[in-house]
Each structure stands twice: as structure tokens, then as C-alpha cells.
Amino acid sequence: MNRNRRNRPKNWTNWLRTKTFGLVALISVALITISACSSGPAPTATAEVGISPELVTDYIHTVLEADRTAYTKHVISRLTKLEGKEKPDGVVDAEATEAWKETGGVPLPAQMFRLGSEIALEADTFTYGLISSWNINDNQAPRNEFEKTAMKQVEETSEPYKDFQEIAGQRYYSALYPDVAVAEACVTCHNEHPVHKERYPDKVFVLGDVMGGVMINLPLGSS
Ligand code: HEC
């Protein structure tokens, strides 16, 4: 109490002067801080936010993979027939078959994936698709040098392969993600497929093999 009294200004002019000085000092500090912030290096709030192409392909791949898994798990696995074979745990009376259009069946996961990619093509933004060194569908072979190199690397490492490439003067950031035999059905259906047997009689897939890859191409503009 005494100490407070001692520190208190003697009269009101002194009191006012002290308060005014304090207020001016406070405002000055605030102004200096504001101007320092606005003239300094680009503040975070207004900085341009860029996403690396690598992250973009990772995001796209996550969605593609999620949709494919959901379709396999929640549609295909509930059907009573898979390519001519009865499925005892099936609850929906339908068959998933390559000839789905002709037989009134349901498309296989790889076909569903391709149907989606064909629709996405109409948006004219980026492209994606399945490829494999042991492709059943002719359109799903690794096409150019990039895809051939990428497919080999992915088969060897089971890791995604990502790089820039140029096709007809157009620059792309491209990424190939491994497509792995996660279920016995992947292995048996491919190994027993007539096209596979004819083209690759020595290739017998086993569980865990990289069977192909999901290719994503992001156009980056002309060079
Ligand atoms: C019931 C049969 C069947 C099952 C099960 C199946 N596939 Fe396929 N797969 C096919 C057929 C048929 C194609 C070619 C379809 C098309 O795109 O025209 C194909 C296409 C592919 C392709 C593209 C290259 C190619 O062969 O044309 C990859 C990669 C692939 N499948 C991987 C898998 C994986 C991984 C699984 C399991 C998660 C799987 N498949 C399950 C029949 C099957």
C-alpha cells in the first residue's frame, strides 16, 4: 500500500503526463510492429500456396485406390458369381465378368477403373490408367520409354516411380504406383485367363506380386 502511494504521481498533471507517455509508447510499438510485418518478407497469410505435383499425384492415387477397393469390397465381393465361379458368400444374385455388357453382368474392378478413366478424360485435365508388363487388355501395355522404365522399377522396388517427361512438346509430371496382388482372386483370375495363358505361359502370379501399376499424368504446360 505504502509502496503504491510512493510510486503514484504527485499531482494530476504528472499523472496525465505519465499516462499519455505510456499510451503514445504503446501505439508507437504497435505501429512499428505492423509496418515491420507488412514490409518484411512475404507474410504467411498472403503468400501463394503451391502444391507440389508429387503431392497432387499422391492425392489422386489415394482417391483412385480408395474407390477401387470400395468397389471390390462392397460390390464385387457381395455377388454370387465371379467370372463363371460360384461364390458361396455372395448375397447379390449377379456375376462380375469381363463380358458384363453381353451377359447382363457387372464389370470387373479393372474394367470399372477404365470406365472411370474414360469419363475423366472428358474433363481434359489429367489422365490416369492401369498398365502392366503382363497386360490382358492390349491398351494397357507400357507404351513409351518412360512407362517401360517406370514399370520395371516399380516391379523391382514395389515403390512408386515419379518423374517429369515430355510427350509431343507437352511437359508432364508422371507417377506410376504399384498395383499389388492383395487377394487370391487377383492371382487365380489372371493366371487362368486365356489371354494371359497364351501370352505369358511362364508368368505365374503369386500373392504380393506387383501385377502392374496405376499411371497418372499431370500436364504442366508446353515447353
Ligand atoms: C475375375 C477376374 C479378375 C480378377 C479377380 C482381377 N482381375 Fe485384373 N484384370 C482382369 C481382366 C479381364 C483385365 C483386363 C480388363 C480390361 O481392362 O479390359 C484385368 C486387368 C488388370 C490390370 C491391367 C493390365 C491388364 O491386364 O490389362 C491390372 C494391373 C490388374 N488387372 C490387376 C489386378 C489386381 C491387383 C487384382 C486384385 C486386386 C485383379 N486384377 C483382380 C481380370 C481380373
Coordinates of N, CA and C and ligand atoms in Angstrom, one line a residue:
M1 N 0.8 -1.2 0.0 CA 0.0 0.0 0.0 C 0.9 1.3 0.0
N2 N 1.8 1.3 0.9 CA 2.8 2.4 1.0 C 3.6 2.6 -0.3
R3 N 4.0 1.4 -0.7 CA 4.9 1.5 -1.9 C 4.1 2.0 -3.1
N4 N 2.8 1.6 -3.2 CA 1.9 2.1 -4.3 C 1.8 3.6 -4.2
R5 N 1.6 4.1 -3.0 CA 1.5 5.5 -2.8 C 2.7 6.3 -3.2
R6 N 3.9 5.7 -2.9 CA 5.2 6.3 -3.2 C 5.3 6.4 -4.7
N7 N 4.9 5.4 -5.4 CA 5.0 5.4 -6.9 C 4.0 6.3 -7.6
R8 N 3.0 6.6 -6.9 CA 1.9 7.4 -7.5 C 2.3 8.8 -7.8
P9 N 2.1 9.4 -9.0 CA 2.5 10.8 -9.4 C 1.9 11.8 -8.3
K10 N 2.7 12.9 -8.1 CA 2.3 13.8 -7.1 C 1.0 14.5 -7.3
N11 N 0.8 15.0 -8.6 CA -0.4 15.7 -8.9 C -1.0 15.2 -10.2
W12 N -2.2 15.7 -10.6 CA -2.9 15.1 -11.7 C -2.2 15.4 -13.1
T13 N -1.4 16.6 -13.1 CA -0.7 16.9 -14.4 C 0.4 15.8 -14.6
N14 N 1.1 15.5 -13.5 CA 2.1 14.5 -13.6 C 1.5 13.2 -14.0
W15 N 0.3 12.9 -13.4 CA -0.4 11.6 -13.7 C -0.8 11.5 -15.2
L16 N -1.3 12.7 -15.7 CA -1.7 12.7 -17.1 C -0.6 12.5 -18.0
R17 N 0.6 13.2 -17.6 CA 1.8 13.1 -18.5 C 2.3 11.6 -18.6
T18 N 2.3 11.0 -17.4 CA 2.8 9.6 -17.4 C 1.9 8.7 -18.2
K19 N 0.6 8.9 -18.0 CA -0.4 8.1 -18.8 C -0.3 8.3 -20.3
T20 N -0.2 9.6 -20.7 CA -0.1 9.9 -22.1 C 1.2 9.3 -22.7
F21 N 2.3 9.5 -21.9 CA 3.5 8.9 -22.4 C 3.4 7.4 -22.7
G22 N 2.8 6.8 -21.7 CA 2.6 5.3 -21.8 C 1.8 4.9 -23.0
L23 N 0.7 5.7 -23.2 CA -0.2 5.4 -24.3 C 0.5 5.6 -25.7
V24 N 1.3 6.7 -25.8 CA 2.0 7.0 -27.0 C 3.0 5.9 -27.3
A25 N 3.7 5.5 -26.3 CA 4.7 4.5 -26.4 C 4.1 3.2 -26.9
L26 N 2.9 2.9 -26.3 CA 2.2 1.7 -26.7 C 1.8 1.7 -28.2
I27 N 1.2 2.8 -28.6 CA 0.8 3.0 -30.0 C 2.0 2.9 -31.0
S28 N 3.1 3.6 -30.6 CA 4.3 3.5 -31.4 C 4.8 2.1 -31.6
V29 N 4.9 1.4 -30.5 CA 5.3 0.0 -30.7 C 4.4 -0.8 -31.6
A30 N 3.1 -0.6 -31.4 CA 2.1 -1.3 -32.3 C 2.3 -1.0 -33.7
L31 N 2.5 0.4 -34.0 CA 2.7 0.8 -35.4 C 4.0 0.2 -36.0
I32 N 5.0 0.3 -35.2 CA 6.3 -0.2 -35.7 C 6.2 -1.7 -36.1
T33 N 5.5 -2.4 -35.2 CA 5.3 -3.9 -35.4 C 4.5 -4.1 -36.7
I34 N 3.4 -3.3 -36.9 CA 2.6 -3.5 -38.1 C 3.4 -3.2 -39.3
S35 N 4.1 -2.1 -39.3 CA 4.8 -1.7 -40.6 C 6.0 -2.7 -40.8
A36 N 6.6 -3.2 -39.7 CA 7.7 -4.2 -39.9 C 7.2 -5.4 -40.6
C37 N 6.0 -5.8 -40.1 CA 5.4 -7.1 -40.6 C 5.0 -6.9 -42.1
S38 N 4.4 -5.7 -42.4 CA 3.9 -5.6 -43.8 C 4.9 -5.4 -44.8
S39 N 6.1 -4.8 -44.4 CA 7.1 -4.6 -45.4 C 8.2 -5.6 -45.4
G40 N 8.1 -6.6 -44.5 CA 9.1 -7.6 -44.4 C 8.9 -8.7 -45.5
P41 N 9.6 -9.8 -45.3 CA 9.4 -10.9 -46.3 C 8.0 -11.4 -46.3
A42 N 7.5 -11.9 -47.4 CA 6.1 -12.2 -47.7 C 5.5 -12.9 -46.4
P43 N 4.4 -12.3 -45.8 CA 3.8 -12.9 -44.7 C 3.1 -14.2 -45.1
T44 N 3.0 -15.1 -44.2 CA 2.4 -16.4 -44.5 C 0.9 -16.3 -45.0
A45 N 0.2 -15.3 -44.4 CA -1.2 -15.2 -44.8 C -1.4 -14.9 -46.2
T46 N -0.5 -14.1 -46.8 CA -0.7 -13.6 -48.2 C 0.2 -14.4 -49.2
A47 N 1.0 -15.3 -48.7 CA 1.9 -16.0 -49.6 C 1.1 -16.9 -50.5
E48 N 1.6 -17.1 -51.7 CA 0.9 -18.0 -52.6 C 1.1 -19.4 -52.1
V49 N 0.1 -20.2 -52.1 CA 0.2 -21.6 -51.7 C 0.3 -22.5 -52.9
G50 N 1.4 -23.2 -53.0 CA 1.6 -24.1 -54.1 C 1.7 -25.5 -53.6
I51 N 1.1 -26.4 -54.4 CA 1.2 -27.8 -54.0 C 2.1 -28.5 -55.0
S52 N 3.0 -29.3 -54.5 CA 4.0 -30.0 -55.4 C 3.2 -31.0 -56.3
P53 N 3.7 -31.2 -57.6 CA 3.0 -32.2 -58.4 C 3.0 -33.6 -57.8
E54 N 4.0 -33.8 -57.0 CA 4.2 -35.1 -56.4 C 3.0 -35.4 -55.4
L55 N 2.7 -34.3 -54.7 CA 1.6 -34.4 -53.7 C 0.3 -34.6 -54.4
V56 N 0.1 -33.9 -55.6 CA -1.1 -33.9 -56.3 C -1.3 -35.4 -56.8
T57 N -0.3 -36.0 -57.4 CA -0.5 -37.4 -57.9 C -0.7 -38.3 -56.7
D58 N -0.1 -38.1 -55.5 CA -0.4 -38.9 -54.4 C -1.9 -38.8 -54.0
Y59 N -2.4 -37.6 -54.0 CA -3.8 -37.4 -53.6 C -4.7 -38.1 -54.6
I60 N -4.4 -37.9 -55.9 CA -5.3 -38.6 -57.0 C -5.2 -40.1 -56.7
H61 N -4.0 -40.6 -56.5 CA -3.9 -42.0 -56.3 C -4.7 -42.5 -55.1
T62 N -4.7 -41.8 -54.1 CA -5.4 -42.2 -52.8 C -6.9 -42.4 -53.2
V63 N -7.4 -41.4 -53.9 CA -8.9 -41.5 -54.3 C -9.1 -42.7 -55.2
L64 N -8.3 -42.8 -56.2 CA -8.5 -43.9 -57.2 C -8.4 -45.3 -56.5
E65 N -7.4 -45.4 -55.6 CA -7.2 -46.7 -54.8 C -8.4 -46.9 -53.9
A66 N -8.9 -45.9 -53.3 CA -10.0 -46.0 -52.3 C -11.3 -46.4 -53.0
D67 N -11.5 -45.8 -54.2 CA -12.7 -46.2 -55.0 C -12.7 -47.6 -55.5
R68 N -11.5 -48.0 -55.9 CA -11.3 -49.3 -56.5 C -11.5 -50.4 -55.4
T69 N -10.9 -50.1 -54.2 CA -11.0 -51.0 -53.1 C -12.5 -51.1 -52.6
A70 N -13.2 -49.9 -52.5 CA -14.6 -49.9 -52.1 C -15.4 -50.7 -53.0
Y71 N -15.2 -50.5 -54.3 CA -16.0 -51.3 -55.4 C -15.8 -52.8 -55.2
T72 N -14.5 -53.2 -55.0 CA -14.2 -54.6 -54.9 C -14.8 -55.2 -53.6
K73 N -14.6 -54.5 -52.5 CA -15.0 -54.9 -51.2 C -16.6 -54.9 -51.0
H74 N -17.2 -53.8 -51.5 CA -18.6 -53.7 -51.2 C -19.6 -54.0 -52.3
V75 N -19.0 -54.2 -53.6 CA -19.9 -54.6 -54.7 C -19.5 -56.0 -55.1
I76 N -18.3 -56.1 -55.7 CA -17.9 -57.4 -56.3 C -18.0 -58.6 -55.3
S77 N -17.5 -58.3 -54.1 CA -17.4 -59.4 -53.1 C -18.8 -59.9 -52.6
R78 N -19.9 -59.1 -52.9 CA -21.2 -59.4 -52.5 C -22.0 -60.2 -53.6
L79 N -21.4 -60.4 -54.8 CA -22.1 -61.0 -55.8 C -21.9 -62.6 -55.7
T80 N -22.9 -63.3 -56.3 CA -22.9 -64.8 -56.2 C -21.9 -65.5 -57.2
K81 N -21.5 -64.7 -58.2 CA -20.6 -65.3 -59.2 C -19.4 -64.4 -59.6
L82 N -18.2 -65.0 -59.7 CA -17.1 -64.2 -60.2 C -16.5 -65.0 -61.4
E83 N -16.6 -64.4 -62.6 CA -16.1 -65.0 -63.8 C -16.3 -66.5 -63.9
G84 N -17.6 -66.9 -63.8 CA -18.0 -68.3 -64.0 C -18.0 -69.1 -62.7
K85 N -17.3 -68.6 -61.7 CA -17.2 -69.4 -60.4 C -18.2 -68.9 -59.4
E86 N -18.9 -69.9 -58.8 CA -19.9 -69.6 -57.7 C -19.1 -69.1 -56.5
K87 N -19.7 -68.1 -55.9 CA -19.2 -67.5 -54.6 C -20.2 -67.8 -53.5
P88 N -19.9 -68.7 -52.6 CA -20.8 -69.1 -51.6 C -21.2 -68.0 -50.6
D89 N -20.3 -67.0 -50.5 CA -20.6 -65.9 -49.5 C -21.3 -64.8 -50.2
G90 N -21.7 -64.9 -51.5 CA -22.3 -63.9 -52.3 C -23.8 -63.7 -51.8
V91 N -24.3 -62.5 -51.8 CA -25.7 -62.2 -51.4 C -26.5 -61.5 -52.5
V92 N -25.8 -61.0 -53.5 CA -26.5 -60.3 -54.6 C -26.4 -61.3 -55.9
D93 N -27.5 -61.6 -56.4 CA -27.5 -62.6 -57.5 C -27.1 -62.0 -58.8
A94 N -25.8 -61.9 -59.0 CA -25.3 -61.3 -60.2 C -23.8 -61.8 -60.4
E95 N -23.3 -61.7 -61.6 CA -21.9 -62.1 -61.9 C -21.0 -61.0 -62.3
A96 N -19.8 -60.9 -61.8 CA -18.8 -60.0 -62.2 C -18.0 -60.7 -63.3
T97 N -18.1 -60.2 -64.5 CA -17.4 -60.8 -65.6 C -16.9 -59.8 -66.6
E98 N -15.8 -60.2 -67.3 CA -15.2 -59.4 -68.4 C -16.3 -59.1 -69.4
A99 N -17.2 -60.1 -69.7 CA -18.2 -59.9 -70.7 C -19.5 -59.4 -70.1
W100 N -19.3 -58.4 -69.2 CA -20.5 -57.9 -68.5 C -21.6 -57.3 -69.4
K101 N -21.1 -56.7 -70.5 CA -22.1 -56.0 -71.3 C -23.0 -57.0 -72.1
E102 N -22.4 -58.1 -72.5 CA -23.1 -59.1 -73.3 C -23.9 -60.0 -72.5
T103 N -23.5 -60.2 -71.2 CA -24.2 -61.2 -70.4 C -25.1 -60.6 -69.3
G104 N -25.2 -59.3 -69.3 CA -26.0 -58.7 -68.2 C -25.3 -58.8 -66.9
G105 N -24.0 -58.8 -66.8 CA -23.3 -58.9 -65.6 C -22.8 -57.5 -65.1
V106 N -21.8 -57.6 -64.2 CA -21.2 -56.4 -63.6 C -19.7 -56.3 -64.0
P107 N -19.2 -55.1 -64.3 CA -17.8 -55.0 -64.7 C -16.8 -55.4 -63.6
L108 N -15.7 -56.0 -64.1 CA -14.6 -56.3 -63.1 C -14.0 -55.0 -62.6
P109 N -13.3 -55.1 -61.5 CA -12.7 -53.8 -60.9 C -11.8 -53.1 -61.9
A110 N -10.9 -53.8 -62.7 CA -10.1 -53.2 -63.7 C -10.9 -52.5 -64.8
Q111 N -12.0 -53.1 -65.2 CA -12.9 -52.5 -66.2 C -13.5 -51.3 -65.7
M112 N -14.0 -51.4 -64.4 CA -14.7 -50.2 -63.8 C -13.7 -49.1 -63.7
F113 N -12.5 -49.4 -63.4 CA -11.4 -48.4 -63.3 C -11.2 -47.7 -64.6
R114 N -11.2 -48.5 -65.7 CA -11.0 -47.9 -67.0 C -12.2 -47.1 -67.5
L115 N -13.4 -47.6 -67.1 CA -14.6 -46.8 -67.5 C -14.6 -45.4 -66.8
G116 N -14.1 -45.4 -65.6 CA -14.0 -44.1 -64.9 C -13.0 -43.2 -65.5
S117 N -11.8 -43.8 -65.9 CA -10.8 -43.0 -66.5 C -11.2 -42.4 -67.9
E118 N -12.1 -43.2 -68.6 CA -12.6 -42.7 -69.9 C -13.5 -41.5 -69.7
I119 N -14.3 -41.5 -68.6 CA -15.1 -40.4 -68.3 C -14.3 -39.2 -67.9
A120 N -13.3 -39.4 -67.0 CA -12.4 -38.4 -66.5 C -11.7 -37.7 -67.7
L121 N -11.4 -38.4 -68.7 CA -10.7 -37.9 -69.9 C -11.5 -36.7 -70.5
E122 N -12.8 -36.7 -70.4 CA -13.6 -35.7 -71.0 C -13.4 -34.3 -70.3
A123 N -12.9 -34.4 -69.1 CA -12.6 -33.1 -68.3 C -11.4 -32.5 -68.9
D124 N -10.5 -33.2 -69.6 CA -9.3 -32.7 -70.3 C -8.4 -32.0 -69.3
T125 N -8.2 -32.6 -68.1 CA -7.2 -32.1 -67.2 C -6.0 -33.0 -67.0
F126 N -6.2 -34.1 -66.4 CA -5.1 -35.1 -66.3 C -5.6 -36.4 -66.8
T127 N -4.6 -37.4 -66.9 CA -5.1 -38.7 -67.4 C -4.5 -39.8 -66.4
Y128 N -5.2 -40.9 -66.3 CA -4.8 -42.0 -65.5 C -5.2 -43.3 -66.1
G129 N -4.6 -44.4 -65.7 CA -4.9 -45.7 -66.2 C -4.1 -46.8 -65.6
L130 N -4.5 -48.0 -65.8 CA -3.8 -49.2 -65.3 C -2.8 -49.7 -66.5
I131 N -1.6 -50.0 -66.1 CA -0.7 -50.7 -67.1 C -0.1 -51.9 -66.5
S132 N 0.4 -52.8 -67.3 CA 1.1 -54.0 -66.8 C 2.0 -54.6 -67.9
S133 N 3.1 -55.2 -67.4 CA 4.0 -55.9 -68.4 C 3.4 -57.2 -68.8
W134 N 2.3 -57.6 -68.1 CA 1.6 -58.9 -68.4 C 0.1 -58.5 -68.7
N135 N -0.1 -57.5 -69.5 CA -1.4 -57.0 -69.7 C -2.3 -58.0 -70.5
I136 N -3.6 -58.1 -70.0 CA -4.6 -58.8 -70.7 C -5.2 -58.0 -71.8
N137 N -5.5 -56.7 -71.5 CA -6.0 -55.8 -72.4 C -4.9 -55.1 -73.2
D138 N -5.0 -55.1 -74.5 CA -3.9 -54.6 -75.4 C -3.6 -53.1 -75.1
N139 N -4.6 -52.4 -74.7 CA -4.4 -51.0 -74.5 C -3.7 -50.7 -73.1
Q140 N -3.4 -51.7 -72.4 CA -2.8 -51.5 -71.1 C -1.4 -52.0 -70.9
A141 N -0.7 -52.0 -72.1 CA 0.8 -52.3 -72.0 C 1.5 -51.0 -71.8
P142 N 2.7 -51.1 -71.2 CA 3.5 -49.9 -71.0 C 3.9 -49.4 -72.4
R143 N 3.6 -48.1 -72.7 CA 3.7 -47.6 -74.1 C 5.0 -47.0 -74.5
N144 N 5.4 -45.9 -73.8 CA 6.6 -45.2 -74.2 C 7.8 -45.6 -73.3
E145 N 9.0 -45.0 -73.6 CA 10.2 -45.4 -72.8 C 9.9 -45.1 -71.3
F146 N 9.3 -44.0 -71.0 CA 9.0 -43.6 -69.6 C 8.3 -44.7 -68.9
E147 N 7.2 -45.2 -69.5 CA 6.3 -46.2 -68.9 C 7.0 -47.5 -68.8
K148 N 7.9 -47.8 -69.8 CA 8.6 -49.1 -69.7 C 9.6 -49.1 -68.5
T149 N 10.4 -47.9 -68.4 CA 11.4 -47.8 -67.3 C 10.6 -47.8 -66.0
A150 N 9.6 -47.0 -65.9 CA 8.8 -46.9 -64.7 C 8.3 -48.2 -64.2
M151 N 7.7 -49.0 -65.2 CA 7.1 -50.3 -64.8 C 8.2 -51.2 -64.3
K152 N 9.3 -51.3 -64.9 CA 10.5 -52.1 -64.5 C 10.9 -51.8 -63.1
Q153 N 11.0 -50.5 -62.8 CA 11.5 -50.0 -61.5 C 10.4 -50.4 -60.4
V154 N 9.1 -50.2 -60.7 CA 8.1 -50.4 -59.8 C 8.0 -52.0 -59.5
E155 N 8.2 -52.8 -60.5 CA 8.2 -54.2 -60.3 C 9.4 -54.6 -59.4
E156 N 10.5 -54.0 -59.5 CA 11.7 -54.3 -58.7 C 11.6 -53.8 -57.3
T157 N 11.1 -52.6 -57.1 CA 11.1 -52.0 -55.8 C 9.8 -52.0 -55.0
S158 N 8.7 -52.2 -55.7 CA 7.3 -52.1 -55.2 C 7.1 -50.7 -54.7
E159 N 7.9 -49.7 -55.1 CA 7.7 -48.3 -54.7 C 7.2 -47.5 -55.9
P160 N 6.5 -46.4 -55.7 CA 6.1 -45.6 -56.8 C 7.3 -45.0 -57.5
Y161 N 7.1 -44.8 -58.8 CA 8.2 -44.1 -59.7 C 7.6 -42.8 -60.2
K162 N 8.3 -41.7 -59.9 CA 7.8 -40.4 -60.3 C 8.9 -39.6 -61.0
D163 N 8.5 -38.9 -62.1 CA 9.5 -38.1 -62.8 C 8.7 -37.2 -63.8
F164 N 9.5 -36.2 -64.3 CA 8.9 -35.4 -65.4 C 9.2 -36.1 -66.7
Q165 N 8.3 -35.9 -67.7 CA 8.5 -36.4 -69.0 C 7.9 -35.4 -70.0
E166 N 8.3 -35.6 -71.3 CA 7.8 -34.7 -72.4 C 7.2 -35.6 -73.5
I167 N 6.0 -35.3 -73.8 CA 5.4 -36.1 -75.0 C 4.9 -35.0 -76.0
A168 N 5.4 -35.1 -77.2 CA 5.0 -34.2 -78.2 C 5.0 -32.7 -77.8
G169 N 6.1 -32.3 -77.2 CA 6.2 -30.9 -76.8 C 5.5 -30.5 -75.5
Q170 N 4.8 -31.4 -75.0 CA 4.0 -31.2 -73.7 C 4.7 -31.8 -72.5
R171 N 4.9 -30.9 -71.5 CA 5.6 -31.4 -70.3 C 4.6 -32.1 -69.4
Y172 N 5.0 -33.2 -68.7 CA 4.1 -33.8 -67.8 C 4.9 -34.2 -66.5
Y173 N 4.2 -34.2 -65.4 CA 4.7 -34.9 -64.2 C 4.0 -36.2 -64.1
S174 N 4.7 -37.3 -64.2 CA 4.0 -38.6 -64.2 C 4.4 -39.5 -63.0
A175 N 3.5 -40.2 -62.6 CA 3.8 -41.1 -61.4 C 3.1 -42.5 -61.7
L176 N 3.9 -43.5 -61.4 CA 3.4 -44.9 -61.5 C 3.4 -45.6 -60.1
Y177 N 2.2 -46.0 -59.7 CA 2.1 -46.6 -58.3 C 1.9 -48.1 -58.5
P178 N 2.5 -48.9 -57.7 CA 2.4 -50.4 -57.8 C 0.9 -50.8 -57.6
D179 N 0.5 -51.8 -58.4 CA -0.8 -52.5 -58.3 C -0.5 -53.9 -57.8
V180 N -0.7 -54.2 -56.6 CA -0.3 -55.4 -56.0 C -1.4 -56.5 -55.9
A181 N -1.0 -57.8 -56.0 CA -1.9 -58.9 -55.8 C -2.2 -59.0 -54.3
V182 N -3.3 -58.3 -53.9 CA -3.6 -58.3 -52.5 C -4.6 -59.4 -52.1
A183 N -5.2 -60.0 -53.1 CA -6.2 -61.1 -52.8 C -5.9 -62.3 -53.7
E184 N -6.2 -63.5 -53.2 CA -6.0 -64.7 -54.0 C -6.7 -64.6 -55.4
A185 N -7.9 -63.9 -55.4 CA -8.7 -63.8 -56.6 C -7.9 -63.1 -57.7
C186 N -7.1 -62.1 -57.4 CA -6.3 -61.4 -58.4 C -5.4 -62.4 -59.1
V187 N -4.7 -63.2 -58.3 CA -3.8 -64.2 -58.8 C -4.4 -65.2 -59.7
T188 N -5.5 -65.9 -59.1 CA -6.1 -67.0 -59.9 C -6.8 -66.5 -61.2
C189 N -7.5 -65.4 -61.1 CA -8.2 -65.0 -62.3 C -7.2 -64.6 -63.4
H190 N -6.1 -63.9 -63.0 CA -5.2 -63.6 -64.1 C -4.4 -64.8 -64.6
N191 N -4.0 -65.6 -63.7 CA -3.2 -66.8 -64.1 C -4.0 -67.7 -65.0
E192 N -5.3 -67.8 -64.8 CA -6.2 -68.7 -65.6 C -6.8 -68.0 -66.8
H193 N -6.6 -66.7 -66.9 CA -7.2 -66.0 -68.1 C -6.6 -66.5 -69.4
P194 N -7.5 -66.9 -70.4 CA -7.0 -67.4 -71.7 C -5.9 -66.5 -72.3
V195 N -6.1 -65.2 -72.3 CA -5.1 -64.3 -72.9 C -3.8 -64.4 -72.2
H196 N -3.9 -64.4 -70.8 CA -2.6 -64.5 -70.0 C -1.9 -65.8 -70.3
K197 N -2.7 -66.9 -70.4 CA -2.1 -68.2 -70.6 C -1.4 -68.3 -71.9
E198 N -2.0 -67.6 -72.9 CA -1.5 -67.7 -74.3 C -0.2 -66.8 -74.4
R199 N -0.3 -65.6 -73.8 CA 0.8 -64.6 -74.0 C 1.9 -64.8 -73.0
Y200 N 1.6 -65.2 -71.8 CA 2.7 -65.3 -70.8 C 2.6 -66.6 -70.1
P201 N 2.8 -67.7 -70.8 CA 2.6 -69.0 -70.2 C 3.6 -69.3 -69.0
D202 N 4.7 -68.6 -69.0 CA 5.7 -68.8 -67.9 C 5.4 -67.9 -66.7
K203 N 4.5 -66.9 -66.9 CA 4.3 -66.0 -65.8 C 3.2 -66.4 -64.9
V204 N 3.6 -66.9 -63.7 CA 2.5 -67.3 -62.7 C 2.6 -66.3 -61.5
F205 N 1.5 -65.5 -61.4 CA 1.5 -64.6 -60.3 C 1.3 -65.3 -59.0
V206 N 1.9 -64.7 -57.9 CA 1.7 -65.2 -56.5 C 1.2 -64.0 -55.7
L207 N 0.6 -64.3 -54.6 CA 0.1 -63.2 -53.7 C 1.3 -62.3 -53.3
G208 N 1.0 -61.0 -53.4 CA 2.0 -60.0 -53.0 C 2.8 -59.5 -54.2
D209 N 2.7 -60.1 -55.4 CA 3.4 -59.7 -56.6 C 2.9 -58.3 -57.0
V210 N 3.8 -57.5 -57.6 CA 3.4 -56.3 -58.4 C 2.8 -56.8 -59.7
M211 N 1.5 -56.7 -59.9 CA 0.9 -57.2 -61.2 C 0.9 -56.1 -62.2
G212 N 1.0 -54.9 -61.9 CA 1.0 -53.8 -62.8 C 1.1 -52.5 -62.0
G213 N 0.6 -51.4 -62.6 CA 0.7 -50.1 -61.9 C -0.4 -49.1 -62.4
V214 N -0.7 -48.2 -61.5 CA -1.6 -47.1 -61.8 C -0.8 -45.9 -62.2
M215 N -1.0 -45.5 -63.5 CA -0.2 -44.4 -64.1 C -1.0 -43.1 -64.1
I216 N -0.4 -42.1 -63.6 CA -1.1 -40.8 -63.5 C -0.2 -39.7 -64.2
N217 N -0.8 -39.0 -65.2 CA 0.0 -38.0 -65.9 C -0.6 -36.6 -65.7
L218 N 0.2 -35.7 -65.1 CA -0.3 -34.3 -64.9 C 0.3 -33.4 -66.0
P219 N -0.4 -32.8 -66.9 CA 0.2 -31.9 -67.9 C 0.6 -30.6 -67.2
L220 N 1.8 -30.1 -67.5 CA 2.4 -28.9 -66.8 C 2.5 -27.7 -67.8
G221 N 2.1 -27.9 -69.0 CA 2.2 -26.8 -70.0 C 3.2 -27.1 -71.0
S222 N 3.2 -26.4 -72.1 CA 4.1 -26.6 -73.3 C 5.5 -26.1 -72.9
S223 N 6.5 -26.7 -73.5 CA 7.9 -26.3 -73.3 C 8.4 -25.5 -74.5
Ligands
HEC1 C1 -12.2 -62.2 -62.2 C2 -11.1 -61.9 -62.8 C3 -10.1 -60.8 -62.3 C4 -9.9 -60.5 -61.0 C5 -10.4 -61.1 -59.8 C6 -8.8 -59.5 -61.1 N1 -8.6 -59.2 -62.4 FE1 -7.2 -57.8 -63.0 N2 -8.0 -57.9 -64.9 C7 -8.8 -58.9 -65.3 C8 -9.2 -58.6 -66.7 C9 -10.1 -59.5 -67.6 C10 -8.4 -57.5 -67.1 C11 -8.5 -56.8 -68.4 C12 -9.7 -55.9 -68.3 C13 -9.7 -54.7 -69.2 O1 -9.3 -53.7 -68.7 O2 -10.2 -54.8 -70.3 C14 -7.7 -57.1 -65.9 C15 -6.8 -56.0 -65.8 C16 -5.9 -55.8 -64.8 C17 -4.8 -54.9 -64.9 C18 -4.4 -54.0 -66.1 C19 -3.5 -54.7 -67.1 C20 -4.2 -55.8 -67.9 O3 -4.0 -57.0 -67.6 O4 -4.9 -55.4 -68.9 C21 -4.1 -55.0 -63.7 C22 -2.9 -54.2 -63.3 C23 -4.9 -55.9 -62.9 N3 -5.9 -56.4 -63.6 C24 -4.5 -56.2 -61.6 C25 -5.4 -56.9 -60.8 C26 -5.3 -57.0 -59.3 C27 -4.2 -56.4 -58.5 C28 -6.4 -57.7 -58.9 C29 -6.8 -58.0 -57.4 C30 -6.9 -56.9 -56.5 C31 -7.1 -58.1 -60.0 N4 -6.5 -57.6 -61.1 C32 -8.3 -58.9 -60.0 C33 -9.4 -59.9 -64.6 C34 -9.3 -60.0 -63.2

